[in-house]
Short mmCIF file of C-alpha atoms in Angstrom, two decimals:
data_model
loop_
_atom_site.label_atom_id
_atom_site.label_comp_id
_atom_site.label_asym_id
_atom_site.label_seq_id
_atom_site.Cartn_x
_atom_site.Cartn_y
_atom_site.Cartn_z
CA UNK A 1 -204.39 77.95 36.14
CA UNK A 2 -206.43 78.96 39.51
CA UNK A 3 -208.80 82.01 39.17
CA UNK A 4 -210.71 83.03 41.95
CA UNK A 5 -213.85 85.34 40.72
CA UNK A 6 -213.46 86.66 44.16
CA UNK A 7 -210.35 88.30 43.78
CA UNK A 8 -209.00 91.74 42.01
CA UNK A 9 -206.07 89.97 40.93
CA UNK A 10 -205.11 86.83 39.03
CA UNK A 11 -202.82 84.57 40.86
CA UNK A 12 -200.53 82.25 37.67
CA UNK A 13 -200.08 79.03 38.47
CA UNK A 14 -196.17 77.46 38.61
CA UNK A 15 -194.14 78.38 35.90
CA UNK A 16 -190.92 77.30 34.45
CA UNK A 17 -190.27 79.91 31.85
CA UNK A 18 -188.36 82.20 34.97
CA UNK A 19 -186.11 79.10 35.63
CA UNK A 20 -185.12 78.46 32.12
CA UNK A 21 -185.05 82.37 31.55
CA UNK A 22 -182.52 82.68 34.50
CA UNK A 23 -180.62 79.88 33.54
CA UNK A 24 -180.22 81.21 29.94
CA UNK A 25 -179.09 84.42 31.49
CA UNK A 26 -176.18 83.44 33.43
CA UNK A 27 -175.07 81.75 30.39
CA UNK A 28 -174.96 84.68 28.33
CA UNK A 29 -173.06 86.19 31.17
CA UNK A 30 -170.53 83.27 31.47
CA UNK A 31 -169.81 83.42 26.97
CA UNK A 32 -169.62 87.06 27.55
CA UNK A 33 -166.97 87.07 30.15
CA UNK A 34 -165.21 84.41 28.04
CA UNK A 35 -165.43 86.38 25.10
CA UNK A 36 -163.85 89.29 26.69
CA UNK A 37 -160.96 87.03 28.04
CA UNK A 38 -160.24 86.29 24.22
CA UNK A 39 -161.52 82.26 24.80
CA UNK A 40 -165.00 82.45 23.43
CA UNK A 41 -167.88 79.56 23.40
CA UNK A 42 -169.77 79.30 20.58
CA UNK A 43 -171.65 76.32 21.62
CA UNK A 44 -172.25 77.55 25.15
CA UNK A 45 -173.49 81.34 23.36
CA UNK A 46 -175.60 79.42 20.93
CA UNK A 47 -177.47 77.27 23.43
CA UNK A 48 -177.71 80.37 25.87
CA UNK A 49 -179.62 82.86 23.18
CA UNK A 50 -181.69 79.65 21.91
CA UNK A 51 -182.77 78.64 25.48
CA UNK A 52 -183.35 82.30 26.08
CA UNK A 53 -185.15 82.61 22.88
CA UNK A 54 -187.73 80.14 23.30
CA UNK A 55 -188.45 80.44 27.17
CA UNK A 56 -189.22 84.51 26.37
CA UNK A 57 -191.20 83.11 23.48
CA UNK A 58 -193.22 80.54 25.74
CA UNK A 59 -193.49 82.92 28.62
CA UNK A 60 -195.07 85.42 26.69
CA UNK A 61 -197.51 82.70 25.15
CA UNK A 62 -198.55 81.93 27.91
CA UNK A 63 -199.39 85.87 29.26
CA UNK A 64 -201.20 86.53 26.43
CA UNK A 65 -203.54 83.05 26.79
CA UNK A 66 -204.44 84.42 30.41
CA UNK A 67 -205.55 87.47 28.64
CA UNK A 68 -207.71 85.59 26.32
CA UNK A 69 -209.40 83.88 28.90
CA UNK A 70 -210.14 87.02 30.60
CA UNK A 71 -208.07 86.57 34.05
CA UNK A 72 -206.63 90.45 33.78
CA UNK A 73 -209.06 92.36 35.62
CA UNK A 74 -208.17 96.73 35.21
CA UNK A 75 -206.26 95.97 38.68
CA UNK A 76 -203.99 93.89 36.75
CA UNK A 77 -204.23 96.15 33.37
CA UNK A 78 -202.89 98.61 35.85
CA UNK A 79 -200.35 96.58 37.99
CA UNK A 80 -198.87 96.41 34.46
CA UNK A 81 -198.50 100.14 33.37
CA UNK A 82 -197.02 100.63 36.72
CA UNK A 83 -194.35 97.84 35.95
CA UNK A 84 -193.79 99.41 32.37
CA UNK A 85 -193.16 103.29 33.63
CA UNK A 86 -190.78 101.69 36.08
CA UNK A 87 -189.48 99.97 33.55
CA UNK A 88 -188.81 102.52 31.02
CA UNK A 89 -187.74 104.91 34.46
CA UNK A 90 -185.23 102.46 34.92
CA UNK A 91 -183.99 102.55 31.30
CA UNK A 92 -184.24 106.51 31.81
CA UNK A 93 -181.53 105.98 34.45
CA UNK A 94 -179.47 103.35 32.64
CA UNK A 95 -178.70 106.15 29.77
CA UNK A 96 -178.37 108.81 32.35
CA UNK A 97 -175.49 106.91 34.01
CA UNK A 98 -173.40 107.04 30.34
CA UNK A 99 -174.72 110.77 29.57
CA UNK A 100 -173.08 111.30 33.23
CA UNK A 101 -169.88 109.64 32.22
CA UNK A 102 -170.03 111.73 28.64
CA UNK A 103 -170.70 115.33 30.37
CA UNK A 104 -168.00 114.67 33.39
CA UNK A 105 -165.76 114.04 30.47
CA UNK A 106 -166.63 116.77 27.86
CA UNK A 107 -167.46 119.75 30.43
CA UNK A 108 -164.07 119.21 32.22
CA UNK A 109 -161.54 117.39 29.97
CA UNK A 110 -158.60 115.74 32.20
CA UNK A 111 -154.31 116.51 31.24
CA UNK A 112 -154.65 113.10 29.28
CA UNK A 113 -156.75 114.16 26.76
CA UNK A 114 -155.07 117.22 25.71
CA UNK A 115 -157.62 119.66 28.20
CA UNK A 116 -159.79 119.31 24.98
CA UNK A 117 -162.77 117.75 23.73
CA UNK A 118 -163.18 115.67 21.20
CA UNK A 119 -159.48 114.95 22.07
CA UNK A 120 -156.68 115.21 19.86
CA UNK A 121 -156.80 112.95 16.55
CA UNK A 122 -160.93 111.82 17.06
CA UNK A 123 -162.41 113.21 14.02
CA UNK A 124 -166.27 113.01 15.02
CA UNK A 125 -168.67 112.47 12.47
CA UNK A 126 -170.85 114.83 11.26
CA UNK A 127 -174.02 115.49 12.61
CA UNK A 128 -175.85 116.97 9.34
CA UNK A 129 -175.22 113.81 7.62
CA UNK A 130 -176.03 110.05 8.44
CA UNK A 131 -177.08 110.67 12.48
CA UNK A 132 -179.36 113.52 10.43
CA UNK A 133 -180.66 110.75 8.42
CA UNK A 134 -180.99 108.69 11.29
CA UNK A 135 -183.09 111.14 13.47
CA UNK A 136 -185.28 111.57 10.83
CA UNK A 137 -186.29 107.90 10.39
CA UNK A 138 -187.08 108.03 14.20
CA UNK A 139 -188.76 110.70 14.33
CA UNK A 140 -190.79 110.02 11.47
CA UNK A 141 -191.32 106.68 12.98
CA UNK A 142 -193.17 108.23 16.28
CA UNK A 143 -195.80 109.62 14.07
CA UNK A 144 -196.25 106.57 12.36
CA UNK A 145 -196.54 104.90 15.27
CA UNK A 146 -198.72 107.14 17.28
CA UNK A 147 -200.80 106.98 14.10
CA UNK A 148 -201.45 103.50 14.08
CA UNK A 149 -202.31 103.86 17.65
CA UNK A 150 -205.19 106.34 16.80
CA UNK A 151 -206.31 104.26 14.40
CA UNK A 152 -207.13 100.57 16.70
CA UNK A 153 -208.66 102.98 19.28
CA UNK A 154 -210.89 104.41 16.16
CA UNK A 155 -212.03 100.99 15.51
CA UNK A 156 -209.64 101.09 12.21
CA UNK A 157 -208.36 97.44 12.48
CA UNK A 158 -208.11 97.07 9.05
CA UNK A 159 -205.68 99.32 7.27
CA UNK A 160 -204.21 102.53 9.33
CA UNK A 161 -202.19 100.57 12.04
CA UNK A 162 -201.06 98.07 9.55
CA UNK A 163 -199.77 100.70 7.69
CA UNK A 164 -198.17 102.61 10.68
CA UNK A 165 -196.94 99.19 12.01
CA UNK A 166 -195.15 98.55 8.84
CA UNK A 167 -193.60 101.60 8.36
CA UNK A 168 -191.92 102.18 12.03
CA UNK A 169 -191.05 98.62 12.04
CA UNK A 170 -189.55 99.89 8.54
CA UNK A 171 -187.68 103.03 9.76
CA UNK A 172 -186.46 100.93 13.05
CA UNK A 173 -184.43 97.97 10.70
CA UNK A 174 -183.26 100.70 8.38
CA UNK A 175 -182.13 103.00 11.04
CA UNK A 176 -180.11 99.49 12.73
CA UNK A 177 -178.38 99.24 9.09
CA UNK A 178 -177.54 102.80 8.89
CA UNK A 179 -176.32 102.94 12.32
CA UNK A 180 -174.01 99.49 11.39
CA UNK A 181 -172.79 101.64 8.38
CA UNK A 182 -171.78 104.24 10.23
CA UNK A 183 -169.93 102.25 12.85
CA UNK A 184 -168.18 100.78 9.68
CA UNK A 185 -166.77 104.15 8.26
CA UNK A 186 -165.63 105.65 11.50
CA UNK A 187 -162.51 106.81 11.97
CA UNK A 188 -162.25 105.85 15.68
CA UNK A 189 -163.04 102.71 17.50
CA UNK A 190 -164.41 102.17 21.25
CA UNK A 191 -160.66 101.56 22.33
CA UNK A 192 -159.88 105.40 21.33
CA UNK A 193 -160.10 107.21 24.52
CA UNK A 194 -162.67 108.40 26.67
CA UNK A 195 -164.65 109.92 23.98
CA UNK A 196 -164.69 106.82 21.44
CA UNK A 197 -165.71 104.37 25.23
CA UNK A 198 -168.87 106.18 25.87
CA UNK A 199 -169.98 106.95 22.15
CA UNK A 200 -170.15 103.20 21.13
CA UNK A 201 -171.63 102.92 24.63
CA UNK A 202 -174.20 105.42 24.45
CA UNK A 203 -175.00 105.04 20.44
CA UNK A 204 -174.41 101.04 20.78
CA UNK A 205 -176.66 100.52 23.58
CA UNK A 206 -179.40 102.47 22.03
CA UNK A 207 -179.05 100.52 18.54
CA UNK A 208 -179.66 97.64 20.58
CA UNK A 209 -182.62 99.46 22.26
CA UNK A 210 -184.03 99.85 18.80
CA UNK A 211 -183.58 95.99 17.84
CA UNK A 212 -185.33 95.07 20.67
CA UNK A 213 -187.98 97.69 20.16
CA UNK A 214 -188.86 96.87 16.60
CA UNK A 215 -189.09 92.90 17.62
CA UNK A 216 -191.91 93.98 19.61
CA UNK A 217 -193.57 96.56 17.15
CA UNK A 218 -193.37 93.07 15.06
CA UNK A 219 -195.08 90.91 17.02
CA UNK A 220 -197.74 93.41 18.20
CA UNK A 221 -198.07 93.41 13.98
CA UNK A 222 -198.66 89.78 14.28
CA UNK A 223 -201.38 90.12 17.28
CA UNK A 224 -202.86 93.05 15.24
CA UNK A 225 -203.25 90.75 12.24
CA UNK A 226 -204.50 87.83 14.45
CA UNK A 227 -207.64 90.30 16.15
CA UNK A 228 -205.96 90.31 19.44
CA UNK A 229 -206.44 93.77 19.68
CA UNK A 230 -209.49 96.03 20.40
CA UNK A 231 -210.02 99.64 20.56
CA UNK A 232 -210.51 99.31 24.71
CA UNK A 233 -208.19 96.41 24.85
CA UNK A 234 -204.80 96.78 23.51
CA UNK A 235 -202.30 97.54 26.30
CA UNK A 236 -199.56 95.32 24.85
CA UNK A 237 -199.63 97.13 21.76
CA UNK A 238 -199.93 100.77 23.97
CA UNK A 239 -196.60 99.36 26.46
CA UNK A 240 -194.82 98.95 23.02
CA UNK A 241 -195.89 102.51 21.71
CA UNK A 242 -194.40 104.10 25.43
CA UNK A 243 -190.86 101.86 24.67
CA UNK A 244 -190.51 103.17 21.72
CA UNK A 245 -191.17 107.09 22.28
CA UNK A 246 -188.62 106.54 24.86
CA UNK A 247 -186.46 105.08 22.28
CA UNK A 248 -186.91 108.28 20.49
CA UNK A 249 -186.69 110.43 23.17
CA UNK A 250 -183.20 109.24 23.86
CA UNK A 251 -181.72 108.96 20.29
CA UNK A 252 -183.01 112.92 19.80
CA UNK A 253 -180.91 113.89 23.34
CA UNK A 254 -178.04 111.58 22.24
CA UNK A 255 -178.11 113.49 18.62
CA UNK A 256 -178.24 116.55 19.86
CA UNK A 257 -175.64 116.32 22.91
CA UNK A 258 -172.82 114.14 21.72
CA UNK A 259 -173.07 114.92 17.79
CA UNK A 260 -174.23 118.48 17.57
CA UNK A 261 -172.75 120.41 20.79
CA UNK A 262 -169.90 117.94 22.18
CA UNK A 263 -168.79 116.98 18.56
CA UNK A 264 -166.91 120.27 18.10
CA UNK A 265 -169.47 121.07 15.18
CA UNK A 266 -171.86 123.33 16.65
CA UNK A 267 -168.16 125.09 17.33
CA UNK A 268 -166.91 125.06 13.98
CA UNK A 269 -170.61 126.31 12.27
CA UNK A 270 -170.48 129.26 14.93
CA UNK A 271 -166.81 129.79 14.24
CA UNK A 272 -167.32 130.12 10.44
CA UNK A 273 -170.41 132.36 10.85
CA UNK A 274 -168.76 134.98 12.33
CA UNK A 275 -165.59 134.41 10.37
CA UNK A 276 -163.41 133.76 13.61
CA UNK A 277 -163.92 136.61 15.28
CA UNK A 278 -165.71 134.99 18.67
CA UNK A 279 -163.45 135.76 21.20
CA UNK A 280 -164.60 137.03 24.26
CA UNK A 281 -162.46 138.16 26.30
CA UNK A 282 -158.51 139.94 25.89
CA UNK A 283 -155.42 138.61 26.85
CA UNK A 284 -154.25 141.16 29.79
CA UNK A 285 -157.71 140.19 31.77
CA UNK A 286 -158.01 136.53 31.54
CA UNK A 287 -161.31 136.30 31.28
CA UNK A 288 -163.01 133.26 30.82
CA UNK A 289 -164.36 131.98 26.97
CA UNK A 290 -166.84 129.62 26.27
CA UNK A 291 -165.54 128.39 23.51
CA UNK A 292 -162.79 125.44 23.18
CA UNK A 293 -160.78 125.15 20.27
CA UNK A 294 -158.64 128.25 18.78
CA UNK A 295 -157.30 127.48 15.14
CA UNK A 296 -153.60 129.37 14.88
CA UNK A 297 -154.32 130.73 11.84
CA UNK A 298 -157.10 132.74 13.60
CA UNK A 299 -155.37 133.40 17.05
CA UNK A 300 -154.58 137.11 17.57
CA UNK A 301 -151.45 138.14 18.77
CA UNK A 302 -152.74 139.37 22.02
CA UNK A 303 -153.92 135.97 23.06
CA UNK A 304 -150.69 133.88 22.04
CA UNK A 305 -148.19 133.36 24.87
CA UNK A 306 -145.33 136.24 25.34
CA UNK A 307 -141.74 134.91 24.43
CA UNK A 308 -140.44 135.57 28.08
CA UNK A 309 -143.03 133.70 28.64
CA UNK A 310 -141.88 131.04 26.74
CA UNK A 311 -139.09 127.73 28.46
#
């Protein structure tokens, strides 16, 4: 390790962690694309997340020793938020590519799926039940969260962010198991159309958003217990607190979007409320309606189809 006191920023010395890192990387990719062709390698997997594993462990050693030894000047501190908001702006557009997919597909359903969403024979779940549950263990988590974050800058190293730490760490592996549970008792799988392809995209890649979140709420516990952390220096534990409000963020919209409004529920609730009678427009005008699903026990004669009508 070079450091010139001259200099605003800290120059690392060679590295291998980004060789073993890539190398690890492309053979993930290479057991994944076996896996998908039905011919999977468990040794070639296994030594992939290991070597993975351990360079990411070692790499990240070795970032927070520099930061020990005071090489991060602020110009670094702030090279680093800028690489974390383009980070999480990059994650930002990663979901917006599947809630693209999900809205081209709900708004405007193609011929093959009936001209309906959910299409025929998806029973979605509902959202007043276990996504309910799970959007309150998130939620709940943010305050904890943002709690212990109040506390380290108060000086409180003692028992407030342990507490917070624990308890979103807490909420984050329940949430994973409730999420696994629910992917158990569903009646669809990601092979059932459009709608069941970007659900167990969009819900799937968040759960994994939320692994990978709570590993790092756990090891800023561990650098919290260790005194790594001060009240004016604690930016890996603040870059952790922004991942994980985006986490949030996302799971709310995702709630909200494809359980609530595109699951046909928010339909049904309105439907029931006003005891069927929602239409909006008669059948000699063709107007447009809003709404997308007409039971037949509920259809008035004036909107079925004439018999001359009728092949």
């Amino acid at each position: 390790m070079n450091h010139n006191p001259y200099s605003r920023y800290y120059v690392p010395g060679p590295s291998p962690w980004p060789f073993f890192v890539g190398i690890s990387a492309n053979g993930l990719a290479v057991g994944l694309i076996l896996w998908l062709h039905r011919s999977p390698s468990c040794l070639l997997m296994g030594m992939s997340i290991s070597c993975m594993m351990l360079s990411i462990l070692s790499w990240w050693r070795d970032l927070i020793r520099e930061g020990d030894m005071g090489f991060y000047t602020r110009f670094v501190i702030k090279s680093f938020r800028d690489g974390v908001a383009l980070f999480i702006l990059s994650e930002v557009m990663f979901f917006f590519s599947f809630f693209w997919a999900f809205f081209h597909n709900a708004l405007s359903p193609s011929c093959e799926l009936g001209m309906r969403w959910p299409p025929p024979g998806i029973r979605t779940p509902n959202p007043s039940s276990t996504s309910l549950f799970e959007t309150g263990l998130l939620i709940s988590s943010g305050f904890f969260v943002t709690q212990a974050h109040k506390s380290v800058r108060l000086k409180d190293y003692d028992v407030g962010p342990f507490i917070g730490l624990l308890m979103t760490i807490l909420c984050g592996a329940v949430f994973f198991l409730v999420q696994v549970r629910e992917y158990y008792w569903n009646s669809y799988s990601i092979a059932d159309s459009v709608y069941g392809s970007v659900f167990y995209l969009l819900t799937g890649f968040h759960g994994a958003h939320v692994v990978v979140g709570t590993i790092w709420l756990t090891v800023s516990l561990v650098r919290l217990w260790r005194g790594e952390f001060s009240s004016q220096r604690h930016f890996g534990f603040e870059a952790c607190i922004w991942y994980w409000h985006f986490v949030d963020v996302v799971w709310v919209t995702l709630w909200l979007v494809v359980y609530v409004w595109f699951g046909g529920w928010l339909y049904m609730w309105w439907f029931k409320m006003w005891d069927g009678d929602i239409y909006s427009f008669k059948y000699p005008d063709l107007k447009f309606s809003w709404y997308a699903y007409i039971q037949e026990e509920h259809c008035p004669s004036w909107y079925k189809v004439p018999d001359w009508l009728k092949p």
